[in-house]
JSON list of C-alpha atoms in Angstrom, two decimals:
[
{"chain": "A", "resi": 1, "resn": "MET", "atom": "CA", "xyz": [-8.40, 16.24, 25.82]},
{"chain": "A", "resi": 2, "resn": "ILE", "atom": "CA", "xyz": [-6.93, 16.09, 29.31]},
{"chain": "A", "resi": 3, "resn": "PRO", "atom": "CA", "xyz": [-9.61, 16.45, 32.01]},
{"chain": "A", "resi": 4, "resn": "PRO", "atom": "CA", "xyz": [-9.32, 19.13, 34.69]},
{"chain": "A", "resi": 5, "resn": "VAL", "atom": "CA", "xyz": [-7.26, 18.10, 37.71]},
{"chain": "A", "resi": 6, "resn": "PRO", "atom": "CA", "xyz": [-7.47, 19.39, 41.29]},
{"chain": "A", "resi": 7, "resn": "GLY", "atom": "CA", "xyz": [-5.24, 21.97, 42.94]},
{"chain": "A", "resi": 8, "resn": "LEU", "atom": "CA", "xyz": [-1.48, 21.60, 42.89]},
{"chain": "A", "resi": 9, "resn": "VAL", "atom": "CA", "xyz": [-1.50, 18.89, 40.22]},
{"chain": "A", "resi": 10, "resn": "GLU", "atom": "CA", "xyz": [-2.79, 21.42, 37.64]},
{"chain": "A", "resi": 11, "resn": "GLN", "atom": "CA", "xyz": [0.67, 22.96, 37.21]},
{"chain": "A", "resi": 12, "resn": "PHE", "atom": "CA", "xyz": [2.09, 19.57, 36.15]},
{"chain": "A", "resi": 13, "resn": "LYS", "atom": "CA", "xyz": [-0.57, 18.87, 33.57]},
{"chain": "A", "resi": 14, "resn": "PRO", "atom": "CA", "xyz": [1.01, 18.58, 30.10]},
{"chain": "A", "resi": 15, "resn": "ARG", "atom": "CA", "xyz": [0.40, 21.44, 27.72]},
{"chain": "A", "resi": 16, "resn": "LEU", "atom": "CA", "xyz": [1.22, 20.12, 24.31]},
{"chain": "A", "resi": 17, "resn": "LYS", "atom": "CA", "xyz": [0.30, 21.30, 20.87]},
{"chain": "A", "resi": 18, "resn": "TYR", "atom": "CA", "xyz": [-0.83, 18.63, 18.47]},
{"chain": "A", "resi": 19, "resn": "LEU", "atom": "CA", "xyz": [-2.34, 18.25, 15.06]},
{"chain": "A", "resi": 20, "resn": "LEU", "atom": "CA", "xyz": [-5.05, 15.65, 14.63]},
{"chain": "A", "resi": 21, "resn": "ILE", "atom": "CA", "xyz": [-4.92, 14.12, 11.13]},
{"chain": "A", "resi": 22, "resn": "ASP", "atom": "CA", "xyz": [-7.82, 12.10, 9.74]},
{"chain": "A", "resi": 23, "resn": "GLU", "atom": "CA", "xyz": [-6.03, 9.56, 7.57]},
{"chain": "A", "resi": 24, "resn": "ASN", "atom": "CA", "xyz": [-9.30, 8.52, 5.92]},
{"chain": "A", "resi": 25, "resn": "ALA", "atom": "CA", "xyz": [-9.74, 12.04, 4.56]},
{"chain": "A", "resi": 26, "resn": "TYR", "atom": "CA", "xyz": [-6.95, 11.44, 2.03]},
{"chain": "A", "resi": 27, "resn": "THR", "atom": "CA", "xyz": [-7.17, 9.33, -1.10]},
{"chain": "A", "resi": 28, "resn": "ASP", "atom": "CA", "xyz": [-4.30, 7.11, -2.19]},
{"chain": "A", "resi": 29, "resn": "SER", "atom": "CA", "xyz": [-3.55, 9.49, -5.07]},
{"chain": "A", "resi": 30, "resn": "ASP", "atom": "CA", "xyz": [-3.41, 12.46, -2.65]},
{"chain": "A", "resi": 31, "resn": "LEU", "atom": "CA", "xyz": [-0.96, 10.59, -0.44]},
{"chain": "A", "resi": 32, "resn": "ALA", "atom": "CA", "xyz": [1.11, 9.34, -3.39]},
{"chain": "A", "resi": 33, "resn": "SER", "atom": "CA", "xyz": [1.92, 12.91, -4.37]},
{"chain": "A", "resi": 34, "resn": "LEU", "atom": "CA", "xyz": [3.33, 13.62, -0.89]},
{"chain": "A", "resi": 35, "resn": "LYS", "atom": "CA", "xyz": [6.89, 12.54, -0.28]},
{"chain": "A", "resi": 36, "resn": "ASN", "atom": "CA", "xyz": [6.97, 11.98, 3.45]},
{"chain": "A", "resi": 37, "resn": "LEU", "atom": "CA", "xyz": [6.96, 9.12, 5.94]},
{"chain": "A", "resi": 38, "resn": "VAL", "atom": "CA", "xyz": [3.51, 9.87, 7.34]},
{"chain": "A", "resi": 39, "resn": "ALA", "atom": "CA", "xyz": [1.92, 9.58, 3.89]},
{"chain": "A", "resi": 40, "resn": "ALA", "atom": "CA", "xyz": [3.78, 6.29, 3.38]},
{"chain": "A", "resi": 41, "resn": "VAL", "atom": "CA", "xyz": [2.49, 4.98, 6.72]},
{"chain": "A", "resi": 42, "resn": "PHE", "atom": "CA", "xyz": [-1.11, 5.87, 5.79]},
{"chain": "A", "resi": 43, "resn": "ARG", "atom": "CA", "xyz": [-0.74, 4.17, 2.40]},
{"chain": "A", "resi": 44, "resn": "ILE", "atom": "CA", "xyz": [0.71, 1.01, 3.95]},
{"chain": "A", "resi": 45, "resn": "GLU", "atom": "CA", "xyz": [-2.14, 0.82, 6.47]},
{"chain": "A", "resi": 46, "resn": "HIS", "atom": "CA", "xyz": [-4.73, 1.05, 3.68]},
{"chain": "A", "resi": 47, "resn": "PRO", "atom": "CA", "xyz": [-3.05, -0.24, 0.51]},
{"chain": "A", "resi": 48, "resn": "ALA", "atom": "CA", "xyz": [-4.97, -0.15, -2.78]},
{"chain": "A", "resi": 49, "resn": "SER", "atom": "CA", "xyz": [-3.40, -3.50, -3.68]},
{"chain": "A", "resi": 50, "resn": "PRO", "atom": "CA", "xyz": [-0.55, -5.73, -2.48]},
{"chain": "A", "resi": 51, "resn": "GLU", "atom": "CA", "xyz": [1.60, -4.46, -5.37]},
{"chain": "A", "resi": 52, "resn": "VAL", "atom": "CA", "xyz": [1.41, -0.92, -3.97]},
{"chain": "A", "resi": 53, "resn": "ILE", "atom": "CA", "xyz": [3.16, -2.09, -0.82]},
{"chain": "A", "resi": 54, "resn": "GLY", "atom": "CA", "xyz": [6.19, -3.22, -2.83]},
{"chain": "A", "resi": 55, "resn": "GLY", "atom": "CA", "xyz": [6.47, 0.23, -4.40]},
{"chain": "A", "resi": 56, "resn": "LEU", "atom": "CA", "xyz": [6.19, 1.88, -1.01]},
{"chain": "A", "resi": 57, "resn": "LEU", "atom": "CA", "xyz": [8.93, -0.33, 0.38]},
{"chain": "A", "resi": 58, "resn": "GLY", "atom": "CA", "xyz": [11.18, 0.81, -2.46]},
{"chain": "A", "resi": 59, "resn": "LEU", "atom": "CA", "xyz": [10.45, 4.45, -1.64]},
{"chain": "A", "resi": 60, "resn": "LEU", "atom": "CA", "xyz": [11.11, 3.90, 2.06]},
{"chain": "A", "resi": 61, "resn": "GLU", "atom": "CA", "xyz": [14.42, 2.17, 1.25]},
{"chain": "A", "resi": 62, "resn": "GLU", "atom": "CA", "xyz": [15.42, 5.21, -0.78]},
{"chain": "A", "resi": 63, "resn": "TRP", "atom": "CA", "xyz": [14.27, 7.79, 1.78]},
{"chain": "A", "resi": 64, "resn": "LEU", "atom": "CA", "xyz": [15.85, 5.95, 4.72]},
{"chain": "A", "resi": 65, "resn": "ALA", "atom": "CA", "xyz": [19.10, 4.90, 3.05]},
{"chain": "A", "resi": 66, "resn": "ASP", "atom": "CA", "xyz": [21.20, 6.60, 5.74]},
{"chain": "A", "resi": 67, "resn": "ARG", "atom": "CA", "xyz": [18.98, 5.55, 8.68]},
{"chain": "A", "resi": 68, "resn": "PRO", "atom": "CA", "xyz": [19.38, 1.81, 9.38]},
{"chain": "A", "resi": 69, "resn": "ASP", "atom": "CA", "xyz": [17.56, 2.20, 12.70]},
{"chain": "A", "resi": 70, "resn": "LEU", "atom": "CA", "xyz": [14.44, 3.56, 10.98]},
{"chain": "A", "resi": 71, "resn": "ARG", "atom": "CA", "xyz": [14.71, 1.00, 8.16]},
{"chain": "A", "resi": 72, "resn": "ARG", "atom": "CA", "xyz": [14.59, -1.79, 10.74]},
{"chain": "A", "resi": 73, "resn": "MET", "atom": "CA", "xyz": [11.74, -0.16, 12.69]},
{"chain": "A", "resi": 74, "resn": "PHE", "atom": "CA", "xyz": [9.67, 0.30, 9.52]},
{"chain": "A", "resi": 75, "resn": "ALA", "atom": "CA", "xyz": [10.39, -3.27, 8.39]},
{"chain": "A", "resi": 76, "resn": "LEU", "atom": "CA", "xyz": [9.16, -4.69, 11.71]},
{"chain": "A", "resi": 77, "resn": "TRP", "atom": "CA", "xyz": [6.09, -2.44, 11.76]},
{"chain": "A", "resi": 78, "resn": "ILE", "atom": "CA", "xyz": [5.13, -3.20, 8.14]},
{"chain": "A", "resi": 79, "resn": "ARG", "atom": "CA", "xyz": [5.56, -6.94, 8.71]},
{"chain": "A", "resi": 80, "resn": "ALA", "atom": "CA", "xyz": [3.26, -6.77, 11.76]},
{"chain": "A", "resi": 81, "resn": "THR", "atom": "CA", "xyz": [0.75, -4.65, 9.83]},
{"chain": "A", "resi": 82, "resn": "LEU", "atom": "CA", "xyz": [0.61, -7.09, 6.91]},
{"chain": "A", "resi": 83, "resn": "MET", "atom": "CA", "xyz": [0.32, -10.15, 9.14]},
{"chain": "A", "resi": 84, "resn": "ARG", "atom": "CA", "xyz": [-2.60, -8.49, 10.95]},
{"chain": "A", "resi": 85, "resn": "LYS", "atom": "CA", "xyz": [-4.66, -8.04, 7.76]},
{"chain": "A", "resi": 86, "resn": "ALA", "atom": "CA", "xyz": [-6.95, -11.01, 7.17]},
{"chain": "A", "resi": 87, "resn": "GLU", "atom": "CA", "xyz": [-7.38, -10.31, 3.45]},
{"chain": "A", "resi": 88, "resn": "TYR", "atom": "CA", "xyz": [-3.71, -11.00, 2.77]},
{"chain": "A", "resi": 89, "resn": "ARG", "atom": "CA", "xyz": [-3.48, -14.27, 4.72]},
{"chain": "A", "resi": 90, "resn": "ILE", "atom": "CA", "xyz": [0.23, -13.76, 5.01]},
{"chain": "A", "resi": 91, "resn": "VAL", "atom": "CA", "xyz": [2.93, -15.09, 7.30]},
{"chain": "A", "resi": 92, "resn": "LEU", "atom": "CA", "xyz": [6.28, -13.40, 6.84]},
{"chain": "A", "resi": 93, "resn": "PRO", "atom": "CA", "xyz": [9.48, -14.46, 8.57]},
{"chain": "A", "resi": 94, "resn": "LEU", "atom": "CA", "xyz": [11.12, -12.00, 10.92]},
{"chain": "A", "resi": 95, "resn": "VAL", "atom": "CA", "xyz": [13.19, -9.53, 8.91]},
{"chain": "A", "resi": 96, "resn": "ASP", "atom": "CA", "xyz": [15.61, -6.81, 9.93]},
{"chain": "A", "resi": 97, "resn": "ASP", "atom": "CA", "xyz": [15.51, -4.52, 6.94]},
{"chain": "A", "resi": 98, "resn": "LEU", "atom": "CA", "xyz": [13.16, -3.05, 4.35]},
{"chain": "A", "resi": 99, "resn": "GLN", "atom": "CA", "xyz": [15.08, -4.67, 1.51]},
{"chain": "A", "resi": 100, "resn": "GLU", "atom": "CA", "xyz": [14.63, -8.15, 3.02]},
{"chain": "A", "resi": 101, "resn": "LEU", "atom": "CA", "xyz": [10.94, -7.42, 3.56]},
{"chain": "A", "resi": 102, "resn": "ASN", "atom": "CA", "xyz": [10.58, -6.28, -0.04]},
{"chain": "A", "resi": 103, "resn": "VAL", "atom": "CA", "xyz": [12.11, -9.55, -1.31]},
{"chain": "A", "resi": 104, "resn": "MET", "atom": "CA", "xyz": [9.86, -11.65, 0.94]},
{"chain": "A", "resi": 105, "resn": "LEU", "atom": "CA", "xyz": [6.81, -9.67, -0.11]},
{"chain": "A", "resi": 106, "resn": "ALA", "atom": "CA", "xyz": [7.64, -10.08, -3.81]},
{"chain": "A", "resi": 107, "resn": "GLU", "atom": "CA", "xyz": [7.74, -13.86, -3.29]},
{"chain": "A", "resi": 108, "resn": "ARG", "atom": "CA", "xyz": [4.41, -13.76, -1.48]},
{"chain": "A", "resi": 109, "resn": "LEU", "atom": "CA", "xyz": [2.84, -11.63, -4.23]},
{"chain": "A", "resi": 110, "resn": "GLU", "atom": "CA", "xyz": [3.68, -14.34, -6.74]},
{"chain": "A", "resi": 111, "resn": "GLU", "atom": "CA", "xyz": [2.14, -16.96, -4.44]},
{"chain": "A", "resi": 112, "resn": "TRP", "atom": "CA", "xyz": [-1.02, -14.81, -4.06]},
{"chain": "A", "resi": 113, "resn": "ALA", "atom": "CA", "xyz": [-1.31, -14.38, -7.82]},
{"chain": "A", "resi": 114, "resn": "ASN", "atom": "CA", "xyz": [-1.03, -18.13, -8.38]},
{"chain": "A", "resi": 115, "resn": "ALA", "atom": "CA", "xyz": [-3.53, -18.86, -5.61]},
{"chain": "A", "resi": 116, "resn": "TYR", "atom": "CA", "xyz": [-6.04, -16.34, -7.02]},
{"chain": "A", "resi": 117, "resn": "LYS", "atom": "CA", "xyz": [-5.64, -17.83, -10.50]},
{"chain": "A", "resi": 118, "resn": "ALA", "atom": "CA", "xyz": [-6.23, -21.35, -9.15]},
{"chain": "A", "resi": 119, "resn": "GLU", "atom": "CA", "xyz": [-9.25, -20.16, -7.18]},
{"chain": "A", "resi": 120, "resn": "GLY", "atom": "CA", "xyz": [-10.71, -18.44, -10.25]},
{"chain": "A", "resi": 121, "resn": "LYS", "atom": "CA", "xyz": [-10.09, -21.51, -12.39]},
{"chain": "A", "resi": 122, "resn": "ALA", "atom": "CA", "xyz": [-11.80, -23.77, -9.85]},
{"chain": "A", "resi": 123, "resn": "GLU", "atom": "CA", "xyz": [-14.82, -21.45, -9.68]},
{"chain": "A", "resi": 124, "resn": "GLY", "atom": "CA", "xyz": [-15.04, -21.33, -13.46]},
{"chain": "A", "resi": 125, "resn": "GLU", "atom": "CA", "xyz": [-14.84, -25.11, -13.74]},
{"chain": "A", "resi": 126, "resn": "ALA", "atom": "CA", "xyz": [-17.54, -25.51, -11.08]},
{"chain": "A", "resi": 127, "resn": "LEU", "atom": "CA", "xyz": [-19.85, -23.12, -12.94]},
{"chain": "A", "resi": 128, "resn": "ALA", "atom": "CA", "xyz": [-19.22, -24.88, -16.25]},
{"chain": "A", "resi": 129, "resn": "LEU", "atom": "CA", "xyz": [-19.96, -28.27, -14.68]},
{"chain": "A", "resi": 130, "resn": "GLN", "atom": "CA", "xyz": [-23.12, -26.89, -13.12]},
{"chain": "A", "resi": 131, "resn": "LYS", "atom": "CA", "xyz": [-24.32, -25.58, -16.50]},
{"chain": "A", "resi": 132, "resn": "LEU", "atom": "CA", "xyz": [-23.51, -28.86, -18.24]},
{"chain": "A", "resi": 133, "resn": "LEU", "atom": "CA", "xyz": [-25.38, -30.87, -15.61]},
{"chain": "A", "resi": 134, "resn": "LYS", "atom": "CA", "xyz": [-28.40, -28.59, -15.89]},
{"chain": "A", "resi": 135, "resn": "LYS", "atom": "CA", "xyz": [-28.37, -28.85, -19.65]},
{"chain": "A", "resi": 136, "resn": "ARG", "atom": "CA", "xyz": [-27.87, -32.63, -19.72]},
{"chain": "A", "resi": 137, "resn": "PHE", "atom": "CA", "xyz": [-30.23, -33.66, -16.93]},
{"chain": "A", "resi": 138, "resn": "ALA", "atom": "CA", "xyz": [-32.84, -30.87, -16.78]},
{"chain": "A", "resi": 139, "resn": "ALA", "atom": "CA", "xyz": [-35.61, -33.09, -18.15]},
{"chain": "A", "resi": 140, "resn": "VAL", "atom": "CA", "xyz": [-34.69, -36.18, -16.12]},
{"chain": "A", "resi": 141, "resn": "LEU", "atom": "CA", "xyz": [-34.01, -34.85, -12.62]},
{"chain": "A", "resi": 142, "resn": "PRO", "atom": "CA", "xyz": [-37.52, -33.67, -11.71]},
{"chain": "A", "resi": 143, "resn": "MET", "atom": "CA", "xyz": [-38.94, -37.08, -12.64]},
{"chain": "A", "resi": 144, "resn": "CYS", "atom": "CA", "xyz": [-36.38, -38.88, -10.45]},
{"chain": "A", "resi": 145, "resn": "TRP", "atom": "CA", "xyz": [-37.25, -36.96, -7.31]},
{"chain": "A", "resi": 146, "resn": "PRO", "atom": "CA", "xyz": [-40.07, -38.19, -5.09]},
{"chain": "A", "resi": 147, "resn": "ARG", "atom": "CA", "xyz": [-43.08, -35.91, -5.28]},
{"chain": "A", "resi": 148, "resn": "SER", "atom": "CA", "xyz": [-42.50, -34.75, -1.67]},
{"chain": "A", "resi": 149, "resn": "LEU", "atom": "CA", "xyz": [-39.01, -33.41, -2.55]},
{"chain": "A", "resi": 150, "resn": "ARG", "atom": "CA", "xyz": [-39.99, -31.51, -5.68]},
{"chain": "A", "resi": 151, "resn": "LEU", "atom": "CA", "xyz": [-39.72, -27.78, -5.22]},
{"chain": "A", "resi": 152, "resn": "PRO", "atom": "CA", "xyz": [-42.00, -25.26, -6.88]},
{"chain": "A", "resi": 153, "resn": "GLY", "atom": "CA", "xyz": [-40.12, -23.57, -9.70]},
{"chain": "A", "resi": 154, "resn": "ALA", "atom": "CA", "xyz": [-37.38, -26.21, -9.89]},
{"chain": "A", "resi": 155, "resn": "ASN", "atom": "CA", "xyz": [-38.21, -27.08, -13.51]},
{"chain": "A", "resi": 156, "resn": "ARG", "atom": "CA", "xyz": [-37.87, -23.42, -14.50]},
{"chain": "A", "resi": 157, "resn": "TYR", "atom": "CA", "xyz": [-34.57, -23.17, -12.65]},
{"chain": "A", "resi": 158, "resn": "LEU", "atom": "CA", "xyz": [-33.12, -26.29, -14.22]},
{"chain": "A", "resi": 159, "resn": "ALA", "atom": "CA", "xyz": [-34.23, -25.16, -17.65]},
{"chain": "A", "resi": 160, "resn": "GLY", "atom": "CA", "xyz": [-32.27, -21.94, -17.13]},
{"chain": "A", "resi": 161, "resn": "SER", "atom": "CA", "xyz": [-35.20, -19.52, -17.10]},
{"chain": "A", "resi": 162, "resn": "GLY", "atom": "CA", "xyz": [-35.29, -19.09, -13.32]},
{"chain": "A", "resi": 163, "resn": "ALA", "atom": "CA", "xyz": [-32.88, -17.47, -10.94]}
]
């Protein structure tokens, strides 16, 4: 991985052994069976759901009980990782410990659940209204439109037989 270097510099070139790990080669269930920090990092970077992150935080708290320095480092890294993910739309306050992060995340999970329920309810209501309008005004709407605005197939669509 390090390109050849000229002359005297060659003796100072690092000679390190490394292991390249493809994190995408492991499924969440494979990683869940491993009890180590690297597996936890991979699972946090690609969580199956927001709830999984809470469980991982609990495991990290347990594993790092005697390492406050690592608990803080993991808390800061996880916070940054979650804030970077667009699908979570999350803003977490600065925290110093995994336990604080877990509490904040639990609060956010409840907010997400309520937001998703409200979004689903709004979509359902919009679909129901759309169906009611089609049913109620299917025969009237095409007659109200000027001939130039009528679309081919609109009658079929309004009657529910079109896509």
